[in-house]
PDB file of C-alpha atoms in Angstrom:
ATOM      1  CA  UNK A   1      61.088 128.137 125.444  1.00  0.00           C
ATOM      2  CA  UNK A   2      62.850 128.872 122.187  1.00  0.00           C
ATOM      3  CA  UNK A   3      63.054 132.367 120.727  1.00  0.00           C
ATOM      4  CA  UNK A   4      64.704 134.273 117.901  1.00  0.00           C
ATOM      5  CA  UNK A   5      65.690 137.941 117.781  1.00  0.00           C
ATOM      6  CA  UNK A   6      66.491 139.959 114.679  1.00  0.00           C
ATOM      7  CA  UNK A   7      67.577 143.283 116.158  1.00  0.00           C
ATOM      8  CA  UNK A   8      67.404 145.318 112.940  1.00  0.00           C
ATOM      9  CA  UNK A   9      64.096 146.080 111.247  1.00  0.00           C
ATOM     10  CA  UNK A  10      65.956 147.252 108.150  1.00  0.00           C
ATOM     11  CA  UNK A  11      69.453 147.042 106.694  1.00  0.00           C
ATOM     12  CA  UNK A  12      70.619 149.355 103.922  1.00  0.00           C
ATOM     13  CA  UNK A  13      73.678 148.577 101.824  1.00  0.00           C
ATOM     14  CA  UNK A  14      75.121 149.743  98.519  1.00  0.00           C
ATOM     15  CA  UNK A  15      75.395 147.294  95.657  1.00  0.00           C
ATOM     16  CA  UNK A  16      78.778 145.582  95.651  1.00  0.00           C
ATOM     17  CA  UNK A  17      79.330 146.090  99.376  1.00  0.00           C
ATOM     18  CA  UNK A  18      79.232 143.247 101.910  1.00  0.00           C
ATOM     19  CA  UNK A  19      76.042 142.747 103.878  1.00  0.00           C
ATOM     20  CA  UNK A  20      75.231 141.286 107.290  1.00  0.00           C
ATOM     21  CA  UNK A  21      71.793 140.529 108.707  1.00  0.00           C
ATOM     22  CA  UNK A  22      71.895 139.707 112.400  1.00  0.00           C
ATOM     23  CA  UNK A  23      70.162 136.926 114.325  1.00  0.00           C
ATOM     24  CA  UNK A  24      70.425 135.711 117.904  1.00  0.00           C
ATOM     25  CA  UNK A  25      68.561 132.759 119.362  1.00  0.00           C
ATOM     26  CA  UNK A  26      67.628 130.983 122.547  1.00  0.00           C
ATOM     27  CA  UNK A  27      66.848 127.277 122.703  1.00  0.00           C
ATOM     28  CA  UNK A  28      67.449 124.432 125.102  1.00  0.00           C
ATOM     29  CA  UNK A  29      69.773 121.830 123.717  1.00  0.00           C
ATOM     30  CA  UNK A  30      71.463 121.944 120.349  1.00  0.00           C
ATOM     31  CA  UNK A  31      69.754 124.260 117.882  1.00  0.00           C
ATOM     32  CA  UNK A  32      68.831 123.771 114.272  1.00  0.00           C
ATOM     33  CA  UNK A  33      69.085 127.220 112.662  1.00  0.00           C
ATOM     34  CA  UNK A  34      67.684 128.395 109.347  1.00  0.00           C
ATOM     35  CA  UNK A  35      67.568 131.473 107.112  1.00  0.00           C
ATOM     36  CA  UNK A  36      64.726 132.141 104.690  1.00  0.00           C
ATOM     37  CA  UNK A  37      63.968 134.941 102.219  1.00  0.00           C
ATOM     38  CA  UNK A  38      60.553 136.318 101.292  1.00  0.00           C
ATOM     39  CA  UNK A  39      59.590 138.379  98.259  1.00  0.00           C
ATOM     40  CA  UNK A  40      56.366 140.457  98.283  1.00  0.00           C
ATOM     41  CA  UNK A  41      53.138 138.471  98.677  1.00  0.00           C
ATOM     42  CA  UNK A  42      54.957 135.157  98.436  1.00  0.00           C
ATOM     43  CA  UNK A  43      55.866 132.287 100.707  1.00  0.00           C
ATOM     44  CA  UNK A  44      59.301 131.898 102.219  1.00  0.00           C
ATOM     45  CA  UNK A  45      62.224 130.348 100.364  1.00  0.00           C
ATOM     46  CA  UNK A  46      64.959 128.432 102.145  1.00  0.00           C
ATOM     47  CA  UNK A  47      68.494 129.881 101.976  1.00  0.00           C
ATOM     48  CA  UNK A  48      70.648 127.815 104.315  1.00  0.00           C
ATOM     49  CA  UNK A  49      70.771 125.925 107.592  1.00  0.00           C
ATOM     50  CA  UNK A  50      73.101 125.000 110.414  1.00  0.00           C
ATOM     51  CA  UNK A  51      72.723 121.567 111.948  1.00  0.00           C
ATOM     52  CA  UNK A  52      76.172 120.637 113.208  1.00  0.00           C
ATOM     53  CA  UNK A  53      79.792 120.783 112.172  1.00  0.00           C
ATOM     54  CA  UNK A  54      81.502 123.703 110.428  1.00  0.00           C
ATOM     55  CA  UNK A  55      80.467 127.062 111.885  1.00  0.00           C
ATOM     56  CA  UNK A  56      80.430 128.718 108.450  1.00  0.00           C
ATOM     57  CA  UNK A  57      77.521 127.513 106.363  1.00  0.00           C
ATOM     58  CA  UNK A  58      77.168 128.256 102.654  1.00  0.00           C
ATOM     59  CA  UNK A  59      73.787 128.485 100.992  1.00  0.00           C
ATOM     60  CA  UNK A  60      71.872 129.652  97.943  1.00  0.00           C
ATOM     61  CA  UNK A  61      72.566 132.792  95.860  1.00  0.00           C
ATOM     62  CA  UNK A  62      76.034 133.372  97.414  1.00  0.00           C
ATOM     63  CA  UNK A  63      74.746 133.747 100.974  1.00  0.00           C
ATOM     64  CA  UNK A  64      76.531 132.300 103.958  1.00  0.00           C
ATOM     65  CA  UNK A  65      75.982 132.341 107.708  1.00  0.00           C
ATOM     66  CA  UNK A  66      78.251 132.087 110.709  1.00  0.00           C
ATOM     67  CA  UNK A  67      77.185 130.103 113.744  1.00  0.00           C
ATOM     68  CA  UNK A  68      78.627 131.329 117.056  1.00  0.00           C
ATOM     69  CA  UNK A  69      77.656 129.145 119.982  1.00  0.00           C
ATOM     70  CA  UNK A  70      79.114 131.372 122.719  1.00  0.00           C
ATOM     71  CA  UNK A  71      77.232 134.417 121.412  1.00  0.00           C
ATOM     72  CA  UNK A  72      74.155 132.366 120.407  1.00  0.00           C
ATOM     73  CA  UNK A  73      74.199 134.082 117.046  1.00  0.00           C
ATOM     74  CA  UNK A  74      73.673 133.040 113.457  1.00  0.00           C
ATOM     75  CA  UNK A  75      74.325 136.091 111.269  1.00  0.00           C
ATOM     76  CA  UNK A  76      73.605 136.008 107.537  1.00  0.00           C
ATOM     77  CA  UNK A  77      76.318 137.392 105.258  1.00  0.00           C
ATOM     78  CA  UNK A  78      77.116 138.006 101.627  1.00  0.00           C
ATOM     79  CA  UNK A  79      80.441 139.353 100.343  1.00  0.00           C
ATOM     80  CA  UNK A  80      78.943 141.501  97.572  1.00  0.00           C
ATOM     81  CA  UNK A  81      75.301 142.607  97.617  1.00  0.00           C
ATOM     82  CA  UNK A  82      73.074 142.771  94.537  1.00  0.00           C
ATOM     83  CA  UNK A  83      70.013 144.965  94.010  1.00  0.00           C
ATOM     84  CA  UNK A  84      68.044 141.733  93.493  1.00  0.00           C
ATOM     85  CA  UNK A  85      68.908 140.687  97.078  1.00  0.00           C
ATOM     86  CA  UNK A  86      66.451 143.298  98.333  1.00  0.00           C
ATOM     87  CA  UNK A  87      63.795 141.340 100.235  1.00  0.00           C
ATOM     88  CA  UNK A  88      62.601 140.341 103.706  1.00  0.00           C
ATOM     89  CA  UNK A  89      64.878 137.900 105.539  1.00  0.00           C
ATOM     90  CA  UNK A  90      63.852 135.607 108.372  1.00  0.00           C
ATOM     91  CA  UNK A  91      65.936 133.654 110.849  1.00  0.00           C
ATOM     92  CA  UNK A  92      64.359 130.553 112.428  1.00  0.00           C
ATOM     93  CA  UNK A  93      65.247 128.083 115.163  1.00  0.00           C
ATOM     94  CA  UNK A  94      63.993 124.570 115.781  1.00  0.00           C
ATOM     95  CA  UNK A  95      64.548 122.589 118.945  1.00  0.00           C
ATOM     96  CA  UNK A  96      65.247 118.882 118.774  1.00  0.00           C
ATOM     97  CA  UNK A  97      61.646 118.259 117.824  1.00  0.00           C
ATOM     98  CA  UNK A  98      59.479 119.904 115.203  1.00  0.00           C
ATOM     99  CA  UNK A  99      58.475 123.262 116.684  1.00  0.00           C
ATOM    100  CA  UNK A 100      59.988 126.031 114.556  1.00  0.00           C
ATOM    101  CA  UNK A 101      60.023 129.671 115.660  1.00  0.00           C
ATOM    102  CA  UNK A 102      60.784 132.621 113.372  1.00  0.00           C
ATOM    103  CA  UNK A 103      62.190 136.052 114.057  1.00  0.00           C
ATOM    104  CA  UNK A 104      60.364 139.264 113.193  1.00  0.00           C
ATOM    105  CA  UNK A 105      62.249 139.635 109.936  1.00  0.00           C
ATOM    106  CA  UNK A 106      64.759 142.145 108.586  1.00  0.00           C
ATOM    107  CA  UNK A 107      64.109 144.115 105.429  1.00  0.00           C
ATOM    108  CA  UNK A 108      67.195 144.437 103.250  1.00  0.00           C
ATOM    109  CA  UNK A 109      67.498 147.338 100.810  1.00  0.00           C
ATOM    110  CA  UNK A 110      70.346 147.246  98.323  1.00  0.00           C
ATOM    111  CA  UNK A 111      70.912 150.545  96.472  1.00  0.00           C
ATOM    112  CA  UNK A 112      72.291 150.598  92.969  1.00  0.00           C
TER     113      UNK A 112
ATOM    114  CA  UNK B   1      55.861 118.419  90.668  1.00  0.00           C
ATOM    115  CA  UNK B   2      56.387 118.157  94.420  1.00  0.00           C
ATOM    116  CA  UNK B   3      55.253 121.043  96.524  1.00  0.00           C
ATOM    117  CA  UNK B   4      52.873 122.590  98.977  1.00  0.00           C
ATOM    118  CA  UNK B   5      49.667 124.257  97.828  1.00  0.00           C
ATOM    119  CA  UNK B   6      47.523 126.752  99.675  1.00  0.00           C
ATOM    120  CA  UNK B   7      44.101 127.825  98.539  1.00  0.00           C
ATOM    121  CA  UNK B   8      42.537 130.214  97.994  1.00  0.00           C
ATOM    122  CA  UNK B   9      45.091 132.967  97.434  1.00  0.00           C
ATOM    123  CA  UNK B  10      42.662 135.668  98.577  1.00  0.00           C
ATOM    124  CA  UNK B  11      39.735 135.184 100.944  1.00  0.00           C
ATOM    125  CA  UNK B  12      37.144 137.597 102.229  1.00  0.00           C
ATOM    126  CA  UNK B  13      35.103 136.859 105.313  1.00  0.00           C
ATOM    127  CA  UNK B  14      32.252 138.643 106.983  1.00  0.00           C
ATOM    128  CA  UNK B  15      32.522 139.249 110.689  1.00  0.00           C
ATOM    129  CA  UNK B  16      31.101 136.373 112.700  1.00  0.00           C
ATOM    130  CA  UNK B  17      31.744 133.734 110.062  1.00  0.00           C
ATOM    131  CA  UNK B  18      34.085 130.775 110.243  1.00  0.00           C
ATOM    132  CA  UNK B  19      36.363 130.202 107.263  1.00  0.00           C
ATOM    133  CA  UNK B  20      38.682 127.319 106.346  1.00  0.00           C
ATOM    134  CA  UNK B  21      42.043 127.694 104.622  1.00  0.00           C
ATOM    135  CA  UNK B  22      43.350 124.735 102.679  1.00  0.00           C
ATOM    136  CA  UNK B  23      46.912 123.380 102.731  1.00  0.00           C
ATOM    137  CA  UNK B  24      48.012 120.279 100.795  1.00  0.00           C
ATOM    138  CA  UNK B  25      51.501 118.819 100.323  1.00  0.00           C
ATOM    139  CA  UNK B  26      52.803 115.977  98.184  1.00  0.00           C
ATOM    140  CA  UNK B  27      56.315 115.945  99.638  1.00  0.00           C
ATOM    141  CA  UNK B  28      55.592 113.052 102.019  1.00  0.00           C
ATOM    142  CA  UNK B  29      56.539 115.295 104.932  1.00  0.00           C
ATOM    143  CA  UNK B  30      55.570 114.320 108.465  1.00  0.00           C
ATOM    144  CA  UNK B  31      55.379 117.820 109.930  1.00  0.00           C
ATOM    145  CA  UNK B  32      53.054 120.609 108.867  1.00  0.00           C
ATOM    146  CA  UNK B  33      52.713 124.153 110.223  1.00  0.00           C
ATOM    147  CA  UNK B  34      50.456 127.189 110.114  1.00  0.00           C
ATOM    148  CA  UNK B  35      51.874 130.673 110.618  1.00  0.00           C
ATOM    149  CA  UNK B  36      50.284 134.077 110.673  1.00  0.00           C
ATOM    150  CA  UNK B  37      52.187 137.051 109.243  1.00  0.00           C
ATOM    151  CA  UNK B  38      51.387 140.631 110.208  1.00  0.00           C
ATOM    152  CA  UNK B  39      53.457 143.661 109.192  1.00  0.00           C
ATOM    153  CA  UNK B  40      56.375 144.166 111.557  1.00  0.00           C
ATOM    154  CA  UNK B  41      55.632 141.031 113.575  1.00  0.00           C
ATOM    155  CA  UNK B  42      57.236 138.347 111.513  1.00  0.00           C
ATOM    156  CA  UNK B  43      55.764 134.852 111.464  1.00  0.00           C
ATOM    157  CA  UNK B  44      53.870 133.654 114.500  1.00  0.00           C
ATOM    158  CA  UNK B  45      53.151 129.962 114.962  1.00  0.00           C
ATOM    159  CA  UNK B  46      49.458 129.062 115.197  1.00  0.00           C
ATOM    160  CA  UNK B  47      49.474 125.240 115.163  1.00  0.00           C
ATOM    161  CA  UNK B  48      51.785 122.476 114.081  1.00  0.00           C
ATOM    162  CA  UNK B  49      51.432 118.758 113.540  1.00  0.00           C
ATOM    163  CA  UNK B  50      54.097 116.082 113.642  1.00  0.00           C
ATOM    164  CA  UNK B  51      51.915 113.144 112.672  1.00  0.00           C
ATOM    165  CA  UNK B  52      48.442 112.295 111.455  1.00  0.00           C
ATOM    166  CA  UNK B  53      45.683 112.788 114.043  1.00  0.00           C
ATOM    167  CA  UNK B  54      47.977 114.775 116.332  1.00  0.00           C
ATOM    168  CA  UNK B  55      48.689 118.501 116.543  1.00  0.00           C
ATOM    169  CA  UNK B  56      50.007 121.034 119.042  1.00  0.00           C
ATOM    170  CA  UNK B  57      49.157 124.647 119.775  1.00  0.00           C
ATOM    171  CA  UNK B  58      51.657 127.273 118.823  1.00  0.00           C
ATOM    172  CA  UNK B  59      51.999 130.715 120.340  1.00  0.00           C
ATOM    173  CA  UNK B  60      48.727 132.207 119.048  1.00  0.00           C
ATOM    174  CA  UNK B  61      46.253 129.296 118.776  1.00  0.00           C
ATOM    175  CA  UNK B  62      43.237 131.082 120.290  1.00  0.00           C
ATOM    176  CA  UNK B  63      40.450 131.510 117.757  1.00  0.00           C
ATOM    177  CA  UNK B  64      41.862 128.910 115.376  1.00  0.00           C
ATOM    178  CA  UNK B  65      41.349 125.172 114.903  1.00  0.00           C
ATOM    179  CA  UNK B  66      43.056 122.527 112.767  1.00  0.00           C
ATOM    180  CA  UNK B  67      42.736 118.892 111.801  1.00  0.00           C
ATOM    181  CA  UNK B  68      45.215 116.341 110.439  1.00  0.00           C
ATOM    182  CA  UNK B  69      43.182 113.438 109.114  1.00  0.00           C
ATOM    183  CA  UNK B  70      45.575 112.751 106.239  1.00  0.00           C
ATOM    184  CA  UNK B  71      49.330 113.151 106.010  1.00  0.00           C
ATOM    185  CA  UNK B  72      48.946 115.380 102.962  1.00  0.00           C
ATOM    186  CA  UNK B  73      46.416 117.828 104.374  1.00  0.00           C
ATOM    187  CA  UNK B  74      46.375 120.309 107.264  1.00  0.00           C
ATOM    188  CA  UNK B  75      43.404 122.703 106.977  1.00  0.00           C
ATOM    189  CA  UNK B  76      43.116 125.734 109.243  1.00  0.00           C
ATOM    190  CA  UNK B  77      39.752 127.105 110.386  1.00  0.00           C
ATOM    191  CA  UNK B  78      39.616 130.720 111.470  1.00  0.00           C
ATOM    192  CA  UNK B  79      36.667 130.908 113.816  1.00  0.00           C
ATOM    193  CA  UNK B  80      34.483 133.835 114.800  1.00  0.00           C
ATOM    194  CA  UNK B  81      36.328 133.830 118.141  1.00  0.00           C
ATOM    195  CA  UNK B  82      39.460 135.199 116.429  1.00  0.00           C
ATOM    196  CA  UNK B  83      39.151 138.919 117.094  1.00  0.00           C
ATOM    197  CA  UNK B  84      41.537 140.202 114.465  1.00  0.00           C
ATOM    198  CA  UNK B  85      41.742 137.642 111.667  1.00  0.00           C
ATOM    199  CA  UNK B  86      42.862 139.898 108.828  1.00  0.00           C
ATOM    200  CA  UNK B  87      46.399 138.695 107.994  1.00  0.00           C
ATOM    201  CA  UNK B  88      48.561 136.724 105.607  1.00  0.00           C
ATOM    202  CA  UNK B  89      48.510 133.011 106.472  1.00  0.00           C
ATOM    203  CA  UNK B  90      51.368 130.703 105.554  1.00  0.00           C
ATOM    204  CA  UNK B  91      51.395 126.923 105.601  1.00  0.00           C
ATOM    205  CA  UNK B  92      54.635 124.920 105.649  1.00  0.00           C
ATOM    206  CA  UNK B  93      55.786 121.315 105.778  1.00  0.00           C
ATOM    207  CA  UNK B  94      59.043 119.658 106.797  1.00  0.00           C
ATOM    208  CA  UNK B  95      60.544 116.199 106.930  1.00  0.00           C
ATOM    209  CA  UNK B  96      62.742 115.078 109.813  1.00  0.00           C
ATOM    210  CA  UNK B  97      63.871 117.289 112.683  1.00  0.00           C
ATOM    211  CA  UNK B  98      66.804 118.961 110.920  1.00  0.00           C
ATOM    212  CA  UNK B  99      65.279 119.459 107.475  1.00  0.00           C
ATOM    213  CA  UNK B 100      64.183 122.808 106.148  1.00  0.00           C
ATOM    214  CA  UNK B 101      60.548 123.769 105.781  1.00  0.00           C
ATOM    215  CA  UNK B 102      58.830 124.282 102.447  1.00  0.00           C
ATOM    216  CA  UNK B 103      56.240 127.034 102.310  1.00  0.00           C
ATOM    217  CA  UNK B 104      53.087 127.545 100.336  1.00  0.00           C
ATOM    218  CA  UNK B 105      52.375 130.828  98.578  1.00  0.00           C
ATOM    219  CA  UNK B 106      50.077 132.032 101.322  1.00  0.00           C
ATOM    220  CA  UNK B 107      46.434 133.021 101.755  1.00  0.00           C
ATOM    221  CA  UNK B 108      45.538 136.641 102.388  1.00  0.00           C
ATOM    222  CA  UNK B 109      42.431 136.773 104.566  1.00  0.00           C
ATOM    223  CA  UNK B 110      40.464 139.986 104.868  1.00  0.00           C
ATOM    224  CA  UNK B 111      37.477 140.541 107.133  1.00  0.00           C
ATOM    225  CA  UNK B 112      34.885 142.796 105.529  1.00  0.00           C
TER     226      UNK B 112
END
C-alpha cells in the first residue's frame, strides 16, 4: 500500500531565508510524486511533480523539489521565502495507476 | 473556461439525512476523486473513479456512496451511516497516470 509522511506539522522561516518542507513516501514500483499548496477555504493548487528523469524538479512560484530514491524522499524547497508563501503544503504520491494518496500537510509560516 | 466545479460551497444537514455533493469537470479527464479534509489529518481518499460506470473505494469509504454515469460528473452522497460527516470535501480530476490533479473549491458540510 502506498503512503506519504510529512513529519513536520509546521515550519517557520524568516522572509528571505531558504525553506524546506519534508516529505517521505512508500509505494511499490516507480512513484509519481506531487506537491500542492492550499490557501484557507480553497481547493489545492498544483506546484510541481516528479515523474522520471532529473532528480531536481522546478515548479511554480520559484519552488523546487529534490527526489531522492534511496531515502524515498521528495522535499520541497525555495531559496528565498516570501510572506505570501505562507500556506498549507501537501505532498502526494500516485502508484502506476490512478490512486493518489496525500500527506497530512505542513503549515508554512513566513515571518516578515 | 476549463475547470472543476463543486456545489454547493456550504451545506447544512440534519442528523439522519442523506445529502449529495456535486462535482462536475469539463477538462475531459478520465479520473475523478473525492477527498475529505479534517484539521490536522490532511486529505483522506473516500472514492475514486478511473472510467465511467466504475469506481473504487478509498481509505474511508464507509458511510459514503458515489456514481459515475457520465465522464464529467462524480457526485458524492453522504449517507446517514456516516457517523461524523462534518468536514471539508474536495473533488479532483486528473488525466493520465502521471498528470497532476485539478481540484474544485470544496464543499463545507456541517451537521446541525
